[in-house]
Structures are given as C-alpha cells and as structure tokens.
Amino acid sequence: MEDNRNNQVSELETDDLAGRVDNRRWILELPKIILASGSPRRAEILRTVGWPFEMMPPDIDETRRTNEDAVTYVQRLARSKAEAVAQRVPSSLIVAADTTVVIDEQILEKPTDQNDACRMLRKLSGQWHQVITGVALIDGPTSQMQFGCEKTEVKFAMMSQDEVNWYASSGEPMDKAGAYAIQGLGARFIERIRGDYFNVMGLPVRLLYEMIQEFSAKSRPNGARTSLSA
C-alpha cells in the first residue's frame, strides 16, 4: 500500500516537472513579432539577440503635447504606434517603442538642424542624463495589451567645441533623440552608463523579454499554446 502511494506521488511530480520544462522551452522559443518601427537601430538589436521579426513602420503624429512629461510622452507614442500597426495586421504580435532623452527635467527630442544638435550636445557635455523608452505590446488575436517603461542613466564626457561641431556635422545626431548614437560615432563621448545599454539604442531587450514572459503566463494556462506562439 505504501509503495503504491509513493509511485503515485512520483508520477505526479514527473508530470509537473514535464509541464514546467515545457513552459520554459516555449519561453526560450521567442515568438515572431511585428516591429512597429522603421528604425534600423531597433532592427539591429533584434537581429543581434536572435529575435524573429518583421518591420512595419507606422504613420502617426509624434508631436509632444503641451506639458506632457517624458514617461507619458514615450508610452503614448509607443501605444499609438502599436495600435496603428495592429489595425493593419490584426492577427499578429505587435511591438512598438519610443525613446527620448531627459536632462534637468528638459526633454531633448530629435534636433531640428545642426545648430540645434550643437545646443543639445553642449547641454549633455560632462553631465548625466536619462534615456527613457516606452514599450507597447499588443497581441492581436486576444486583444491583450501591455505597456512598460525603461530608464537608463548615461554620463557624457566633457566635449570641446571642436568635438561638438565635428559630431554635429557628421550627420549622425540628426535623427536621434538627444542628438547622439551610443552605438555609433557618439560612443567616444560616453563616459559611463547605468542600466540597459540596448535601451539607449532604442529597445530595452530585457524589459521586452519580461513583458513577453508575462503575456505567456497569462495566455498559457497549464502550458497550453495560444496565439503568442504563432
């Protein structure tokens, strides 16, 4: 009698373990996403980490609203991007992001011209600032939505006026929030970083992975597959 009870417990434990292993295996098999962006930097990040994706740039108004704070701003734009693309591919898993730079409570968006880029670089020179990215995740078939935000602190080295002029004239700052690219020519001016490097590039991979895991936990009761695995 005692042996039978032990056998029953062992079978239950084995089944439970198998279920946990199956869940972990699915989490590691990253689902294909539609990246609601035209950013080559975000695409580069996903290729680097081996995340299958397709790009579909959205067409939205990215103007910041009056008195809108940085977190609200990037999360609103990320959501708008994701929703715009979800209307075009309603059966897909959509990921969108928007990034901005904040220093002394001032938001530094993309520079309007070379002089504006020089202004931003002079402001960043020798100072710490924050890079903030809002991320939106929409699973079309289930209409699940999730939003997150990542913050990274970056310290610029002191820049001479010649360095500011040279970097601004390189053209690299012109389509970047804060007027620099940490993965490009601007890397030589980055002294320290606290937080997610990929967030500074424009897509916080760890945050996105955690959001996907949370989605899977909600949509995969007892390990059953759902649309997220498509």
Short mmCIF file of C-alpha atoms in Angstrom, two decimals:
data_model
loop_
_atom_site.label_atom_id
_atom_site.label_comp_id
_atom_site.label_asym_id
_atom_site.label_seq_id
_atom_site.Cartn_x
_atom_site.Cartn_y
_atom_site.Cartn_z
CA MET A 1 0.00 0.00 0.00
CA GLU A 2 2.79 2.35 0.91
CA ASP A 3 4.68 1.53 -2.27
CA ASN A 4 1.63 2.38 -4.38
CA ARG A 5 1.28 5.78 -2.74
CA ASN A 6 4.95 6.51 -3.39
CA ASN A 7 4.55 5.55 -7.03
CA GLN A 8 1.53 7.88 -7.40
CA VAL A 9 3.46 10.80 -5.92
CA SER A 10 6.41 10.15 -8.20
CA GLU A 11 4.17 10.12 -11.28
CA LEU A 12 2.55 13.42 -10.27
CA GLU A 13 5.91 15.03 -9.65
CA THR A 14 7.19 13.80 -13.02
CA ASP A 15 4.16 15.22 -14.83
CA ASP A 16 4.52 18.56 -13.03
CA LEU A 17 8.21 18.74 -13.88
CA ALA A 18 7.49 17.96 -17.52
CA GLY A 19 4.96 20.80 -17.59
CA ARG A 20 7.44 23.27 -16.13
CA VAL A 21 10.11 22.22 -18.61
CA ASP A 22 7.63 22.65 -21.49
CA ASN A 23 6.78 26.17 -20.29
CA ARG A 24 10.43 27.13 -20.06
CA ARG A 25 11.14 25.71 -23.51
CA TRP A 26 8.32 27.81 -25.00
CA ILE A 27 9.57 30.96 -23.29
CA LEU A 28 13.01 30.41 -24.80
CA GLU A 29 11.46 29.95 -28.25
CA LEU A 30 10.85 33.64 -28.87
CA PRO A 31 7.63 34.37 -30.76
CA LYS A 32 7.87 36.21 -34.05
CA ILE A 33 6.88 39.85 -33.67
CA ILE A 34 5.88 42.70 -35.94
CA LEU A 35 8.12 45.66 -35.06
CA ALA A 36 6.04 48.81 -35.44
CA SER A 37 9.04 50.90 -36.42
CA GLY A 38 11.24 51.92 -39.29
CA SER A 39 14.28 52.27 -37.03
CA PRO A 40 17.37 50.43 -38.29
CA ARG A 41 18.75 50.53 -34.73
CA ARG A 42 15.81 48.62 -33.27
CA ALA A 43 16.03 46.12 -36.12
CA GLU A 44 19.76 45.71 -35.42
CA ILE A 45 19.02 44.97 -31.75
CA LEU A 46 16.50 42.25 -32.59
CA ARG A 47 18.87 40.64 -35.08
CA THR A 48 21.68 40.75 -32.52
CA VAL A 49 19.64 38.88 -29.89
CA GLY A 50 18.14 36.44 -32.40
CA TRP A 51 14.53 37.62 -32.14
CA PRO A 52 12.47 36.80 -35.28
CA PHE A 53 10.63 39.85 -36.58
CA GLU A 54 9.25 41.82 -39.48
CA MET A 55 9.27 45.60 -39.71
CA MET A 56 6.17 47.67 -40.38
CA PRO A 57 6.64 51.42 -39.88
CA PRO A 58 3.57 53.22 -38.51
CA ASP A 59 2.29 56.58 -39.69
CA ILE A 60 1.40 58.64 -36.63
CA ASP A 61 1.77 62.19 -35.33
CA GLU A 62 4.74 62.19 -32.92
CA THR A 63 4.29 65.77 -31.71
CA ARG A 64 4.66 66.10 -27.95
CA ARG A 65 1.65 67.59 -26.20
CA THR A 66 1.86 70.72 -24.08
CA ASN A 67 3.30 69.99 -20.61
CA GLU A 68 3.49 66.26 -21.37
CA ASP A 69 6.15 64.59 -19.21
CA ALA A 70 8.72 62.24 -20.71
CA VAL A 71 7.27 58.94 -19.46
CA THR A 72 3.74 59.80 -20.57
CA TYR A 73 5.08 61.00 -23.91
CA VAL A 74 7.06 57.86 -24.84
CA GLN A 75 4.38 55.49 -23.58
CA ARG A 76 1.67 57.32 -25.53
CA LEU A 77 3.70 57.21 -28.74
CA ALA A 78 4.60 53.55 -28.27
CA ARG A 79 0.93 52.71 -27.80
CA SER A 80 -0.11 54.79 -30.81
CA LYS A 81 2.48 53.08 -33.00
CA ALA A 82 1.42 49.61 -31.88
CA GLU A 83 -2.28 50.32 -32.34
CA ALA A 84 -1.71 51.78 -35.81
CA VAL A 85 0.12 48.67 -36.98
CA ALA A 86 -2.29 46.30 -35.20
CA GLN A 87 -5.08 47.64 -37.41
CA ARG A 88 -3.10 46.53 -40.47
CA VAL A 89 -2.09 43.08 -39.15
CA PRO A 90 -4.73 42.20 -36.53
CA SER A 91 -3.60 38.57 -36.18
CA SER A 92 -0.03 39.39 -35.15
CA LEU A 93 2.02 40.14 -32.05
CA ILE A 94 2.97 43.82 -32.27
CA VAL A 95 5.87 45.54 -30.51
CA ALA A 96 6.43 49.29 -30.58
CA ALA A 97 8.81 51.60 -28.75
CA ASP A 98 9.61 55.27 -28.45
CA THR A 99 12.72 56.79 -26.86
CA THR A 100 13.60 60.22 -25.57
CA VAL A 101 16.38 61.89 -23.60
CA VAL A 102 15.86 63.95 -20.45
CA ILE A 103 18.33 66.25 -18.70
CA ASP A 104 17.45 68.66 -15.89
CA GLU A 105 13.77 67.80 -16.49
CA GLN A 106 14.08 69.03 -20.08
CA ILE A 107 13.16 66.65 -22.90
CA LEU A 108 15.64 66.54 -25.78
CA GLU A 109 13.83 65.31 -28.87
CA LYS A 110 15.41 64.90 -32.31
CA PRO A 111 17.34 68.05 -33.32
CA THR A 112 15.70 70.25 -35.90
CA ASP A 113 19.01 71.19 -37.55
CA GLN A 114 22.77 71.18 -36.97
CA ASN A 115 22.67 74.19 -34.67
CA ASP A 116 20.04 72.50 -32.54
CA ALA A 117 22.22 69.38 -32.38
CA CYS A 118 25.14 71.52 -31.16
CA ARG A 119 22.90 73.04 -28.50
CA MET A 120 21.89 69.61 -27.21
CA LEU A 121 25.44 68.29 -27.22
CA ARG A 122 26.70 71.28 -25.25
CA LYS A 123 23.96 70.67 -22.71
CA LEU A 124 24.86 66.98 -22.39
CA SER A 125 28.61 67.61 -22.21
CA GLY A 126 30.06 66.48 -18.87
CA GLN A 127 26.60 65.69 -17.44
CA TRP A 128 24.43 62.74 -16.51
CA HIS A 129 21.12 62.37 -18.30
CA GLN A 130 18.31 59.82 -18.60
CA VAL A 131 17.27 57.83 -21.64
CA ILE A 132 13.63 56.76 -21.35
CA THR A 133 11.92 54.25 -23.62
CA GLY A 134 8.23 53.36 -23.62
CA VAL A 135 7.34 49.89 -24.93
CA ALA A 136 3.92 48.68 -26.08
CA LEU A 137 2.95 45.07 -26.75
CA ILE A 138 -0.32 44.07 -28.43
CA ASP A 139 -1.43 40.50 -29.15
CA GLY A 140 -3.94 40.95 -31.97
CA PRO A 141 -5.96 37.71 -31.71
CA THR A 142 -6.55 38.04 -27.94
CA SER A 143 -6.57 41.87 -27.82
CA GLN A 144 -4.19 41.73 -24.86
CA MET A 145 -2.17 44.91 -24.37
CA GLN A 146 0.78 45.60 -22.13
CA PHE A 147 2.91 48.70 -21.61
CA GLY A 148 6.26 49.27 -19.95
CA CYS A 149 8.98 51.84 -19.50
CA GLU A 150 12.74 51.57 -19.07
CA LYS A 151 15.16 54.24 -17.81
CA THR A 152 18.93 54.27 -18.25
CA GLU A 153 21.37 56.86 -16.91
CA VAL A 154 24.19 57.97 -19.20
CA LYS A 155 27.21 60.19 -18.43
CA PHE A 156 28.73 62.27 -21.23
CA ALA A 157 32.38 63.19 -21.14
CA MET A 158 33.31 66.85 -21.46
CA MET A 159 33.25 67.85 -25.11
CA SER A 160 35.28 70.63 -26.64
CA GLN A 161 33.58 72.99 -29.06
CA ASP A 162 35.57 71.40 -31.88
CA GLU A 163 34.23 67.98 -30.89
CA VAL A 164 30.68 69.32 -30.70
CA ASN A 165 30.98 70.89 -34.15
CA TRP A 166 32.59 67.81 -35.65
CA TYR A 167 30.00 65.40 -34.30
CA ALA A 168 27.05 67.61 -35.25
CA SER A 169 28.42 68.00 -38.77
CA SER A 170 28.81 64.21 -39.14
CA GLY A 171 25.03 63.96 -39.61
CA GLU A 172 24.67 61.14 -37.10
CA PRO A 173 22.81 63.19 -34.46
CA MET A 174 20.10 64.41 -36.81
CA ASP A 175 17.54 61.60 -36.40
CA LYS A 176 18.39 60.71 -32.79
CA ALA A 177 16.67 61.80 -29.60
CA GLY A 178 19.26 63.76 -27.63
CA ALA A 179 21.39 64.19 -30.76
CA TYR A 180 23.68 61.18 -30.32
CA ALA A 181 24.01 57.47 -31.05
CA ILE A 182 25.71 55.37 -28.38
CA GLN A 183 26.37 52.59 -30.91
CA GLY A 184 27.94 54.92 -33.48
CA LEU A 185 30.37 57.81 -33.62
CA GLY A 186 28.88 59.14 -30.40
CA ALA A 187 30.27 56.18 -28.43
CA ARG A 188 33.60 58.01 -27.97
CA PHE A 189 31.84 60.64 -25.84
CA ILE A 190 30.10 58.22 -23.45
CA GLU A 191 31.92 58.05 -20.12
CA ARG A 192 29.61 55.87 -18.04
CA ILE A 193 26.26 54.10 -18.21
CA ARG A 194 23.92 52.77 -15.52
CA GLY A 195 21.24 50.42 -16.82
CA ASP A 196 20.30 48.74 -20.09
CA TYR A 197 22.63 49.59 -22.99
CA PHE A 198 20.05 48.46 -25.55
CA ASN A 199 17.59 50.90 -24.01
CA VAL A 200 19.90 53.74 -25.03
CA MET A 201 19.87 52.34 -28.57
CA GLY A 202 16.08 52.39 -28.53
CA LEU A 203 14.74 48.97 -27.46
CA PRO A 204 15.21 47.59 -23.93
CA VAL A 205 15.54 43.88 -24.66
CA ARG A 206 15.27 42.65 -21.08
CA LEU A 207 12.06 44.61 -20.49
CA LEU A 208 10.56 43.28 -23.72
CA TYR A 209 11.52 39.70 -22.77
CA GLU A 210 9.88 40.11 -19.35
CA MET A 211 6.73 41.51 -20.96
CA ILE A 212 6.58 38.52 -23.33
CA GLN A 213 7.02 36.16 -20.37
CA GLU A 214 4.18 37.85 -18.53
CA PHE A 215 2.00 37.55 -21.61
CA SER A 216 2.82 33.85 -21.86
CA ALA A 217 1.98 33.29 -18.20
CA LYS A 218 -1.46 34.85 -18.71
CA SER A 219 -2.23 33.15 -22.00
CA ARG A 220 -0.77 29.68 -21.45
CA PRO A 221 -2.66 28.05 -18.56
CA ASN A 222 -1.22 24.58 -17.83
CA GLY A 223 1.18 25.00 -20.75
CA ALA A 224 -1.48 25.17 -23.48
CA ARG A 225 -0.36 27.04 -26.59
CA THR A 226 -2.12 30.22 -27.68
CA SER A 227 -1.72 32.80 -30.42
CA LEU A 228 1.53 34.08 -28.92
CA SER A 229 3.33 31.03 -30.25
CA ALA A 230 2.23 31.64 -33.83
#
